[in-house]
Amino acid sequence: MELLFSLLFLSLCFSWFLQPTFARGGQQHTSGFGNSSYNARHLFEESRPHFSNDFAQGYMTNSDLDKAIKAFAQRCSNISRIYSIGTSVKGVPLWVIEISDKPGEEEAEPAFKYIGNVHGDEPVGRELLLFLANWICDNHLKDPLATLIVENVHLHILPTMNPDGFSLRRRGNANNVDLNRDFPDQFFPLSDDVNMRQPETRAIINWLRDIHFTASASLHGGALVANYPWDGTRDKRTNYFGCPDDETFRFMASIYSRSHYNMSLSKEFQGGITNGASWYPIYGGMQDWNYIHGGCFELTLEISDNKWPTANELPTLWEYNKMSMLNLVANLVKTGVHGRIFSSDGGRPLPGSITVKGINQSVKASRTLADYHRLLAPRGRYEVMATMPGYKSRSTFIWLEEAAMTLDFVLDPEVTHKGSLLRSGCECDCGNKSRLEFVGFLWGGHLEVCFILIVVVGFLCFLFQRRMKSNFSKHRQVVVPKRPVGV
Ligand SMILES: *[C@@H]1O[C@H](CO)[C@@H](O)[C@H](O)[C@H]1NC(C)=O
Ligand SMILES: *[C@@H]1O[C@H](CO)[C@@H](O)[C@H](O)[C@H]1NC(C)=O
Ligand SMILES: *[C@@H]1O[C@H](CO)[C@@H](O)[C@H](O)[C@H]1NC(C)=O
Ligand SMILES: [Zn+2]
């Protein structure tokens, strides 16, 4: 009990100190964690000259937002549904809009989530997310990007994670806890007990148990930069600290910054992106937790220097961020390696894992359909391996271009001795067609013939892909992964 109280007390103090400072967080007061010579460029808040009492004028109140979400769900019921993932401290429902051609249904498609208003005093995101939902609804079957997202992704939008903080016009929630410091931390685990967390944090943690997200982004204000993991360093110093997927994250963050009106022109952040720890380390953040515990690639997007611009600037901010927000979601299906894992005895989907040699982080296939979506930086040679307890692992080399690639795996049970290598690494026809023939040979036990066949097919694929390479990159904007015939 005592421990509980002291922890609560500590976290309250902690968030109180942080409250007026930064976008993603502050480090100046964090007991010497960071470098005190760091001059907070976001301290502008303390001298809010233009902030009168009605600085939220023109922004949706919580009940306006509630109405806007429900109106959206009605207007756009054919490609969306709404659901709540919990309630805030004060009992405000945390509504999520899901956009998909089959909302609420399981499909072999990646899921993406956008979270706005993590910090109560950063309300631009919650407004832009409603712009985003409405734009996709209005442009489905008219605009290729909108259509691509609706048909190939399940997009989940939580406009506000912190409605209480919003109505109090402050960073923390109703208990004044900074929600972006409330997640289990890899280096400084305060407690892994989910019940110790704030209700808003708990809602996110449980959400990740229900839905298998491939990637996500939370929207903040107070700077203009796309921030990627890690957010914290082991020794609390301000240093670049890349996670195993550093290259992929830099690619993702660049998609956001380069599609933005002027994020990539930043003078402070090269290319408009930054590693979290090299900016300033934070602990208990949502971003690192998503990657570690959910295998979900999350970015922290700082989308406006001014945390609380006047409401008439919102349409412009939407225009500045629109292509970024759309492209980040579309990137889930336009790049990376996608496929399913099956069992060779009967073709059952296997909820296994995908690992890439040299990257110490695995991505899980979904529980029922066993589809996986492995984001990877393009233009690279990778060795991709599928594993499943009770089955023999299988790995294959791929050359990943700009466009997405489909790669299914068929795994043999560990107990039997029949069957051997069966790979489906090539998107080219030769690979797909020969798969069925492979199966015949495998069961027939013609292993030598099979081996030669693999070499020949592999060589043909290699030639074919070399020829296609230049074409692929030209067509990047329209290529969507095609499902190969099942095996
Ligand atoms: C802070 O950084 C400056 C230069 O960037 C360095 O000279 C100073 O020693 C650092 N201070 C601490 C406490 O790390
Ligand atoms: C981006 O444009 C906005 C509006 O014109 C301006 O306030 C901001 O300073 C610009 N930022 C960069 C990094 O160019
Ligand atoms: C891989 O990451 C885990 C933590 O996720 C760590 O315990 C392990 O040592 C790492 N392995 C290598 C080879 O770096
Ligand atoms: Zn923030």
XYZ file of C-alpha atoms and ligand atoms in Angstrom:
530
model
C 0.000 0.000 0.000
C 2.771 2.346 1.010
C 4.602 1.565 -2.158
C 1.508 2.266 -4.159
C 1.076 5.668 -2.574
C 4.659 6.673 -2.954
C 4.617 5.654 -6.593
C 1.474 7.609 -7.164
C 2.986 10.576 -5.367
C 6.162 10.333 -7.406
C 4.331 10.149 -10.681
C 2.178 13.108 -9.719
C 5.236 15.189 -8.851
C 6.896 14.037 -11.986
C 4.032 15.036 -14.234
C 3.564 18.312 -12.389
C 7.118 19.293 -13.138
C 6.757 18.314 -16.750
C 3.437 19.916 -17.310
C 4.326 23.269 -18.774
C 7.258 22.258 -20.862
C 7.512 20.094 -23.902
C 5.592 18.438 -26.616
C 6.655 14.815 -26.258
C 7.920 15.433 -22.759
C 10.413 17.442 -20.834
C 13.794 16.634 -19.508
C 14.971 19.813 -17.931
C 13.489 19.043 -14.550
C 13.807 15.320 -14.683
C 16.354 15.072 -11.895
C 19.407 15.425 -14.015
C 18.437 12.861 -16.649
C 19.302 15.103 -19.473
C 21.540 17.943 -20.363
C 20.597 21.085 -18.567
C 22.128 23.244 -21.247
C 19.353 22.037 -23.509
C 17.267 25.079 -23.963
C 13.640 24.289 -24.245
C 12.521 25.594 -27.542
C 8.976 24.731 -26.607
C 8.757 26.786 -23.477
C 6.732 29.306 -25.427
C 3.760 28.060 -23.509
C 4.869 29.743 -20.341
C 4.557 33.111 -21.922
C 1.387 32.531 -23.864
C 0.886 36.153 -24.807
C -1.868 35.494 -27.298
C -3.629 32.915 -25.157
C -6.715 34.363 -23.635
C -9.294 32.315 -21.795
C -10.992 31.439 -25.021
C -7.995 30.017 -26.854
C -10.023 26.846 -27.361
C -12.699 28.803 -29.172
C -13.604 27.123 -32.408
C -12.218 23.760 -31.268
C -14.655 20.935 -30.665
C -15.523 20.435 -27.019
C -15.660 16.845 -25.790
C -19.370 16.702 -26.410
C -18.939 18.265 -29.876
C -16.385 15.587 -30.613
C -18.707 12.881 -29.359
C -21.390 14.178 -31.715
C -18.966 14.492 -34.630
C -17.858 10.886 -34.197
C -21.425 9.624 -34.069
C -22.431 11.751 -37.042
C -19.501 10.338 -38.947
C -20.516 6.783 -38.106
C -24.012 7.426 -39.441
C -22.927 9.197 -42.559
C -20.271 6.652 -43.350
C -21.786 3.469 -42.013
C -20.910 1.425 -45.101
C -17.171 1.686 -44.486
C -16.876 2.339 -40.772
C -17.983 1.478 -37.277
C -17.317 3.082 -33.926
C -16.454 1.412 -30.663
C -15.147 2.484 -27.295
C -11.924 1.145 -25.767
C -12.718 2.363 -22.267
C -13.340 5.573 -20.385
C -11.231 8.375 -18.997
C -10.862 9.064 -15.272
C -13.966 11.234 -15.466
C -15.917 8.626 -17.397
C -15.693 10.084 -20.906
C -15.816 7.224 -23.465
C -12.700 6.781 -25.599
C -14.324 6.402 -28.999
C -12.526 4.801 -31.894
C -13.536 5.059 -35.539
C -12.590 2.029 -37.601
C -12.467 2.585 -41.353
C -12.411 -0.404 -43.679
C -14.543 -2.001 -46.352
C -15.243 -4.693 -43.758
C -15.103 -2.878 -40.431
C -15.036 -5.162 -37.429
C -14.282 -8.237 -39.514
C -11.039 -10.141 -39.602
C -9.237 -9.892 -42.893
C -5.717 -10.758 -43.937
C -4.862 -7.058 -43.897
C -2.678 -4.833 -41.755
C -4.209 -2.560 -39.114
C -3.036 0.969 -38.391
C -3.984 3.247 -35.517
C -3.870 7.007 -35.113
C -4.092 8.449 -31.627
C -4.691 12.123 -31.026
C -4.669 14.393 -27.994
C -2.460 12.192 -25.779
C -1.557 15.434 -24.078
C -4.643 17.404 -23.165
C -3.114 20.698 -24.269
C -2.204 19.394 -27.745
C -5.573 19.410 -29.474
C -4.624 19.834 -33.146
C -4.430 16.067 -33.667
C -7.962 15.404 -32.489
C -9.300 17.890 -35.003
C -7.130 16.627 -37.873
C -8.193 13.039 -37.228
C -11.810 13.994 -37.842
C -10.736 15.761 -41.036
C -8.933 12.562 -42.014
C -11.875 10.255 -41.346
C -14.258 12.520 -43.233
C -11.897 12.970 -46.139
C -11.496 9.216 -46.569
C -15.254 8.756 -46.355
C -15.873 11.449 -48.985
C -13.208 10.170 -51.339
C -13.678 6.426 -51.170
C -14.014 5.134 -54.744
C -13.061 8.595 -56.035
C -9.489 8.992 -54.914
C -7.047 6.074 -55.348
C -5.350 6.639 -51.991
C -8.660 6.719 -50.099
C -9.830 3.618 -51.908
C -6.579 1.797 -51.297
C -6.784 2.483 -47.574
C -10.423 1.460 -47.263
C -9.920 -1.738 -49.195
C -6.545 -2.908 -47.933
C -6.115 -1.578 -44.402
C -8.126 -1.480 -41.203
C -7.604 2.074 -40.003
C -8.474 2.746 -36.355
C -8.699 6.361 -35.225
C -8.810 7.438 -31.582
C -9.264 11.228 -31.831
C -8.676 11.816 -28.127
C -6.882 9.651 -25.620
C -7.103 12.357 -22.983
C -10.499 14.101 -23.046
C -10.171 15.121 -19.373
C -6.847 16.838 -19.961
C -8.400 18.610 -22.907
C -11.286 20.004 -20.899
C -8.843 21.043 -18.163
C -6.594 22.628 -20.823
C -3.579 20.826 -19.502
C -1.082 18.172 -20.437
C -1.902 15.418 -17.916
C -5.169 13.568 -17.386
C -7.663 14.243 -14.580
C -5.148 12.794 -12.094
C -2.552 15.037 -13.710
C -0.507 12.104 -14.929
C 1.334 12.492 -18.225
C -0.071 9.574 -20.211
C 3.004 9.464 -22.401
C 5.044 8.541 -19.294
C 2.610 5.980 -17.965
C 3.492 2.915 -20.037
C 5.739 0.069 -18.860
C 9.311 1.081 -19.653
C 12.031 -1.214 -20.935
C 14.734 0.249 -18.703
C 12.876 1.574 -15.696
C 9.891 -0.629 -15.045
C 8.024 1.041 -12.218
C 5.556 -1.744 -12.213
C 4.305 -4.105 -14.832
C 0.959 -4.325 -13.100
C -1.539 -2.984 -15.587
C -3.873 -1.983 -12.747
C -1.350 0.579 -11.557
C -1.778 2.519 -14.805
C -4.178 5.307 -15.537
C -7.490 4.190 -17.082
C -6.581 5.844 -20.402
C -3.265 3.964 -20.503
C -4.985 0.724 -19.547
C -7.438 1.192 -22.385
C -4.551 1.399 -24.878
C -2.814 -1.619 -23.350
C -5.971 -3.723 -23.621
C -6.643 -2.432 -27.119
C -3.331 -3.884 -28.277
C -4.343 -7.246 -26.859
C -7.506 -7.229 -28.958
C -6.212 -5.851 -32.217
C -3.034 -6.821 -33.940
C -1.685 -3.488 -35.133
C 1.141 -3.353 -37.640
C 1.928 0.323 -37.186
C 0.616 3.476 -35.589
C 1.251 7.105 -34.828
C 0.301 9.467 -32.064
C -0.198 13.145 -32.794
C 1.356 15.834 -30.642
C 2.094 19.521 -30.849
C 4.857 21.885 -29.844
C 7.341 21.025 -32.588
C 7.437 19.947 -36.197
C 9.162 16.584 -36.508
C 8.526 12.862 -36.923
C 10.020 11.108 -33.917
C 10.899 7.388 -33.865
C 12.206 4.853 -31.267
C 13.965 4.498 -29.015
C 12.698 7.308 -26.869
C 14.834 6.377 -23.879
C 18.426 5.390 -23.267
C 19.630 2.975 -20.633
C 21.991 5.523 -19.069
C 19.559 8.439 -19.413
C 21.914 10.407 -21.583
C 20.877 12.261 -24.686
C 22.312 10.117 -27.455
C 21.118 8.540 -30.653
C 19.810 5.150 -29.616
C 18.382 3.170 -32.495
C 16.056 0.220 -32.034
C 16.553 -3.016 -34.022
C 14.381 -1.598 -36.812
C 16.137 1.745 -36.973
C 16.386 1.737 -40.748
C 12.732 0.896 -41.203
C 11.715 3.572 -38.724
C 13.795 6.222 -40.446
C 12.114 5.239 -43.694
C 8.639 5.474 -42.108
C 9.338 8.793 -40.414
C 10.661 10.176 -43.696
C 7.472 9.210 -45.470
C 5.647 11.477 -43.046
C 8.091 14.362 -43.163
C 8.590 14.306 -46.932
C 4.858 14.218 -47.625
C 4.332 17.175 -45.293
C 4.139 20.760 -46.507
C 7.431 21.749 -44.865
C 8.407 19.305 -42.104
C 11.398 18.023 -44.061
C 12.777 21.564 -44.398
C 13.367 21.735 -40.663
C 16.552 23.487 -39.636
C 16.627 21.776 -36.278
C 16.000 18.195 -37.422
C 17.703 16.884 -40.494
C 15.044 15.740 -42.923
C 12.353 16.572 -40.368
C 12.844 13.325 -38.463
C 14.531 12.466 -35.180
C 15.429 9.557 -33.005
C 13.631 10.155 -29.697
C 16.629 9.625 -27.451
C 18.837 11.899 -29.497
C 16.304 14.699 -29.047
C 15.664 14.114 -25.362
C 15.131 10.788 -23.617
C 11.790 9.994 -22.049
C 10.654 6.957 -20.056
C 7.309 5.240 -19.958
C 6.391 6.542 -23.404
C 3.762 4.904 -25.575
C 5.935 4.628 -28.669
C 8.635 2.296 -27.347
C 6.047 0.228 -25.514
C 4.100 -0.369 -28.737
C 7.162 -1.617 -30.538
C 8.355 -3.843 -27.710
C 5.068 -5.301 -26.509
C 2.925 -5.168 -29.599
C 5.472 -5.460 -32.406
C 3.686 -2.320 -33.580
C 5.800 0.291 -35.353
C 4.759 3.546 -33.731
C 5.857 7.075 -34.525
C 5.349 10.154 -32.365
C 4.402 12.982 -34.690
C 4.851 16.582 -33.671
C 2.599 18.286 -36.153
C 2.609 21.959 -35.244
C 5.025 24.277 -33.510
C 2.148 25.988 -31.844
C 0.331 23.605 -29.511
C -2.866 25.566 -29.586
C -3.141 27.599 -32.789
C -6.311 29.542 -33.387
C -9.076 27.380 -34.762
C -9.116 29.124 -38.137
C -5.645 27.678 -38.805
C -6.940 24.113 -38.552
C -7.942 23.713 -42.223
C -4.455 24.839 -43.246
C -2.841 22.435 -40.801
C -4.987 19.684 -42.253
C -3.773 20.574 -45.755
C -0.149 20.533 -44.529
C -0.545 17.096 -42.922
C -3.071 15.444 -45.200
C -0.730 13.658 -47.610
C 1.532 12.630 -44.736
C -1.309 11.099 -42.794
C -2.606 9.240 -45.837
C 0.789 8.111 -47.096
C 1.849 6.782 -43.713
C -1.193 4.503 -43.668
C -0.919 3.541 -47.340
C 2.745 2.714 -46.792
C 1.562 -0.328 -44.835
C 0.493 -2.006 -48.036
C 2.707 -0.255 -50.568
C 5.981 -1.403 -49.020
C 7.317 -4.237 -46.906
C 6.825 -7.984 -46.992
C 3.395 -9.486 -46.552
C 2.011 -12.961 -46.565
C 0.554 -15.799 -44.613
C 1.936 -18.840 -42.854
C 0.359 -22.215 -43.509
C 0.856 -25.755 -42.361
C 1.884 -28.250 -45.010
C -0.485 -30.835 -43.599
C -3.842 -29.539 -44.664
C -2.976 -25.900 -45.251
C -4.146 -24.639 -41.861
C -3.114 -21.024 -41.106
C -0.345 -20.987 -38.501
C -0.068 -18.006 -36.138
C 3.716 -18.078 -36.219
C 6.350 -15.361 -36.229
C 8.463 -13.698 -38.862
C 12.036 -12.724 -38.171
C 14.541 -11.028 -40.406
C 18.169 -11.969 -40.015
C 20.144 -9.194 -38.347
C 17.051 -7.547 -36.854
C 16.401 -8.627 -33.296
C 12.645 -8.143 -33.340
C 10.018 -10.544 -34.559
C 6.634 -9.761 -36.005
C 3.722 -12.050 -35.250
C 1.244 -13.374 -37.740
C -2.385 -12.827 -36.787
C -4.019 -15.437 -34.596
C -6.761 -16.617 -36.913
C -5.770 -15.892 -40.508
C -2.007 -16.033 -39.892
C -1.323 -13.047 -42.119
C 1.806 -11.098 -41.308
C 2.938 -7.659 -42.393
C 6.647 -6.972 -42.011
C 7.606 -3.373 -42.658
C 11.159 -3.081 -43.947
C 13.239 -0.362 -45.502
C 13.114 -0.774 -49.283
C 16.032 -1.587 -51.551
C 17.562 -4.249 -49.401
C 18.418 -7.910 -49.378
C 16.862 -9.712 -46.445
C 16.732 -13.221 -45.107
C 13.193 -13.743 -43.884
C 12.328 -16.642 -41.608
C 8.990 -18.034 -40.475
C 8.813 -19.943 -37.203
C 6.049 -21.721 -35.355
C 6.387 -23.976 -32.310
C 5.985 -27.588 -33.400
C 6.963 -26.797 -36.981
C 10.248 -26.603 -38.800
C 11.330 -23.049 -39.460
C 11.810 -21.993 -43.024
C 13.768 -19.083 -44.357
C 14.347 -17.478 -47.699
C 16.329 -14.603 -49.180
C 14.516 -11.768 -50.811
C 15.449 -8.605 -52.584
C 12.941 -5.993 -51.526
C 12.288 -3.167 -53.956
C 10.257 -0.027 -53.335
C 7.035 -1.940 -53.833
C 5.498 -4.385 -51.419
C 6.228 -8.045 -51.822
C 4.130 -11.097 -51.091
C 5.775 -14.043 -49.448
C 3.823 -16.991 -48.061
C 5.352 -19.736 -45.999
C 4.332 -23.371 -45.767
C 5.807 -25.079 -42.731
C 6.202 -28.783 -42.093
C 5.281 -30.271 -38.747
C 8.332 -31.227 -36.749
C 7.250 -34.832 -36.247
C 6.981 -36.037 -39.829
C 9.926 -36.601 -42.098
C 8.295 -36.200 -45.431
C 8.428 -32.879 -47.156
C 11.270 -30.527 -47.598
C 12.012 -27.040 -48.707
C 9.057 -25.237 -50.172
C 9.478 -21.593 -50.671
C 7.470 -18.917 -52.316
C 9.835 -16.049 -52.391
C 9.154 -14.776 -55.854
C 6.361 -12.540 -56.851
C 6.986 -13.557 -60.402
C 4.720 -16.072 -62.059
C 7.335 -18.723 -62.350
C 7.547 -18.933 -58.574
C 3.833 -19.132 -58.090
C 3.115 -21.671 -60.779
C 5.823 -23.997 -59.754
C 4.615 -24.170 -56.192
C 1.982 -26.764 -56.913
C 4.477 -28.823 -58.842
C 6.822 -28.622 -55.892
C 4.196 -30.080 -53.651
C 3.719 -33.032 -55.961
C 7.404 -33.714 -56.054
C 7.811 -33.339 -52.352
C 5.196 -35.888 -51.519
C 6.573 -38.185 -54.152
C 9.922 -38.045 -52.424
C 11.872 -36.870 -55.479
C 14.203 -34.776 -53.435
C 17.080 -34.619 -55.905
C 14.823 -33.532 -58.730
C 13.226 -31.058 -56.414
C 16.550 -29.543 -55.511
C 17.505 -29.044 -59.149
C 14.101 -27.561 -59.843
C 14.542 -25.080 -57.021
C 17.897 -23.974 -58.389
C 16.462 -23.549 -61.884
C 13.366 -21.702 -60.706
C 15.449 -19.554 -58.398
C 17.690 -18.562 -61.287
C 14.721 -17.728 -63.515
C 13.213 -15.612 -60.753
C 16.473 -13.823 -60.311
C 16.630 -12.953 -64.019
C 12.995 -11.934 -64.082
C 13.286 -9.725 -61.036
C 16.352 -7.994 -62.360
C 14.422 -7.088 -65.449
C 11.441 -5.885 -63.409
C 13.394 -3.803 -60.910
C 13.413 -0.583 -62.839
C 9.726 -0.936 -63.718
C 8.733 -1.549 -60.112
C 10.235 1.632 -58.828
C 8.465 3.701 -61.463
C 5.092 2.314 -60.485
C 5.558 2.680 -56.775
C 2.493 4.793 -56.230
C 0.043 2.294 -57.572
C 1.457 -1.085 -56.671
C -0.483 -3.001 -54.103
C 0.612 -6.434 -53.006
C -1.188 -9.159 -54.832
C -2.116 -12.310 -53.064
C -0.585 -15.267 -54.794
C -2.648 -18.416 -55.287
C -2.801 -20.336 -52.057
C -0.709 -23.394 -51.592
C 25.591 19.326 -22.008
O 26.013 19.478 -23.351
C 27.108 20.370 -23.493
C 27.419 20.518 -24.973
O 26.355 20.105 -25.743
C 28.297 19.830 -22.717
O 29.377 20.748 -22.818
C 27.921 19.634 -21.260
O 28.992 19.020 -20.568
C 26.683 18.742 -21.148
N 26.249 18.669 -19.773
C 25.827 17.567 -19.178
C 25.372 17.677 -17.790
O 25.794 16.483 -19.788
C 6.448 25.733 -42.100
O 5.446 26.638 -42.492
C 4.827 27.327 -41.431
C 3.711 28.165 -41.999
O 4.120 28.876 -43.107
C 5.873 28.179 -40.707
O 5.279 28.825 -39.607
C 6.984 27.261 -40.194
O 8.000 28.017 -39.612
C 7.551 26.445 -41.347
N 8.489 25.475 -40.802
C 9.585 25.097 -41.464
C 10.429 24.081 -40.787
O 9.887 25.523 -42.564
C 17.477 -9.392 -28.600
O 16.594 -8.615 -27.830
C 16.318 -9.151 -26.552
C 15.346 -8.206 -25.878
O 14.266 -7.966 -26.682
C 17.590 -9.290 -25.746
O 17.309 -9.889 -24.514
C 18.596 -10.123 -26.511
O 19.805 -10.147 -25.827
C 18.801 -9.552 -27.903
N 19.662 -10.427 -28.663
C 20.693 -9.977 -29.365
C 21.461 -10.993 -30.115
O 21.001 -8.789 -29.403
Zn 2.638 15.738 -26.617
